[in-house]
Amino acid sequence: MNNNVNIENINLAERIRLGVQKALRKLAEESAAKGESLVIKVDGKIKEVPAEELLMNLPK
């Protein structure tokens, strides 16, 4: 996530999206630090994926 974005200049939906994105990244980082996995849905299928692997695909 770009920390230089002025939050007052974006609409509510975008602020919510950015907040969720930030929260998901934090969850993945904390889980990866503990060597844990997270359960996700990919193409309609439930999968358990190492958090470290998820971090490689999440935006910063």
mmCIF file of C-alpha atoms in Angstrom:
data_model
loop_
_atom_site.group_PDB
_atom_site.id
_atom_site.type_symbol
_atom_site.label_atom_id
_atom_site.label_comp_id
_atom_site.label_asym_id
_atom_site.label_seq_id
_atom_site.Cartn_x
_atom_site.Cartn_y
_atom_site.Cartn_z
ATOM 1 C CA MET A 1 0.000 0.000 0.000
ATOM 2 C CA ASN A 2 1.294 3.442 -0.876
ATOM 3 C CA ASN A 3 1.760 5.345 2.398
ATOM 4 C CA ASN A 4 1.894 8.670 0.524
ATOM 5 C CA VAL A 5 -1.817 8.557 -0.401
ATOM 6 C CA ASN A 6 -3.827 11.362 1.214
ATOM 7 C CA ILE A 7 -6.761 9.428 2.681
ATOM 8 C CA GLU A 8 -9.024 12.484 2.530
ATOM 9 C CA ASN A 9 -8.835 12.499 -1.282
ATOM 10 C CA ILE A 10 -10.229 8.995 -1.839
ATOM 11 C CA ASN A 11 -13.801 7.736 -1.571
ATOM 12 C CA LEU A 12 -15.153 5.561 1.220
ATOM 13 C CA ALA A 13 -15.134 2.326 -0.788
ATOM 14 C CA GLU A 14 -11.458 2.782 -1.650
ATOM 15 C CA ARG A 15 -10.584 3.592 1.975
ATOM 16 C CA ILE A 16 -12.333 0.407 3.082
ATOM 17 C CA ARG A 17 -10.500 -1.626 0.420
ATOM 18 C CA LEU A 18 -7.140 -0.186 1.500
ATOM 19 C CA GLY A 19 -7.916 -0.889 5.162
ATOM 20 C CA VAL A 20 -8.833 -4.497 4.453
ATOM 21 C CA GLN A 21 -5.704 -4.902 2.317
ATOM 22 C CA LYS A 22 -3.557 -3.538 5.156
ATOM 23 C CA ALA A 23 -5.240 -5.825 7.722
ATOM 24 C CA LEU A 24 -4.773 -8.917 5.540
ATOM 25 C CA ARG A 25 -1.096 -8.116 5.041
ATOM 26 C CA LYS A 26 -0.612 -7.685 8.807
ATOM 27 C CA LEU A 27 -2.359 -11.019 9.459
ATOM 28 C CA ALA A 28 -0.131 -12.779 6.905
ATOM 29 C CA GLU A 29 3.033 -11.155 8.304
ATOM 30 C CA GLU A 30 2.216 -12.133 11.897
ATOM 31 C CA SER A 31 1.254 -15.664 10.865
ATOM 32 C CA ALA A 32 4.403 -16.069 8.748
ATOM 33 C CA ALA A 33 6.571 -14.958 11.676
ATOM 34 C CA LYS A 34 5.064 -17.818 13.700
ATOM 35 C CA GLY A 35 5.415 -20.334 10.849
ATOM 36 C CA GLU A 36 1.643 -20.713 10.560
ATOM 37 C CA SER A 37 -0.660 -21.344 7.624
ATOM 38 C CA LEU A 38 -3.872 -19.577 6.640
ATOM 39 C CA VAL A 39 -7.007 -21.035 5.087
ATOM 40 C CA ILE A 40 -8.083 -19.347 1.850
ATOM 41 C CA LYS A 41 -10.541 -19.933 -0.975
ATOM 42 C CA VAL A 42 -9.019 -20.228 -4.456
ATOM 43 C CA ASP A 43 -11.200 -20.896 -7.502
ATOM 44 C CA GLY A 44 -14.016 -22.070 -5.242
ATOM 45 C CA LYS A 45 -11.800 -24.527 -3.347
ATOM 46 C CA ILE A 46 -10.681 -24.219 0.272
ATOM 47 C CA LYS A 47 -6.900 -24.486 0.710
ATOM 48 C CA GLU A 48 -4.457 -24.232 3.593
ATOM 49 C CA VAL A 49 -1.448 -22.181 2.495
ATOM 50 C CA PRO A 50 1.688 -21.245 4.433
ATOM 51 C CA ALA A 51 1.430 -17.561 5.378
ATOM 52 C CA GLU A 52 4.952 -16.985 4.052
ATOM 53 C CA GLU A 53 3.781 -18.109 0.611
ATOM 54 C CA LEU A 54 0.783 -15.766 0.754
ATOM 55 C CA LEU A 55 3.036 -12.814 1.589
ATOM 56 C CA MET A 56 4.809 -13.224 -1.740
ATOM 57 C CA ASN A 57 1.502 -12.545 -3.544
ATOM 58 C CA LEU A 58 0.048 -9.754 -1.409
ATOM 59 C CA PRO A 59 0.569 -6.097 -2.330
ATOM 60 C CA LYS A 60 2.600 -4.027 0.108
#
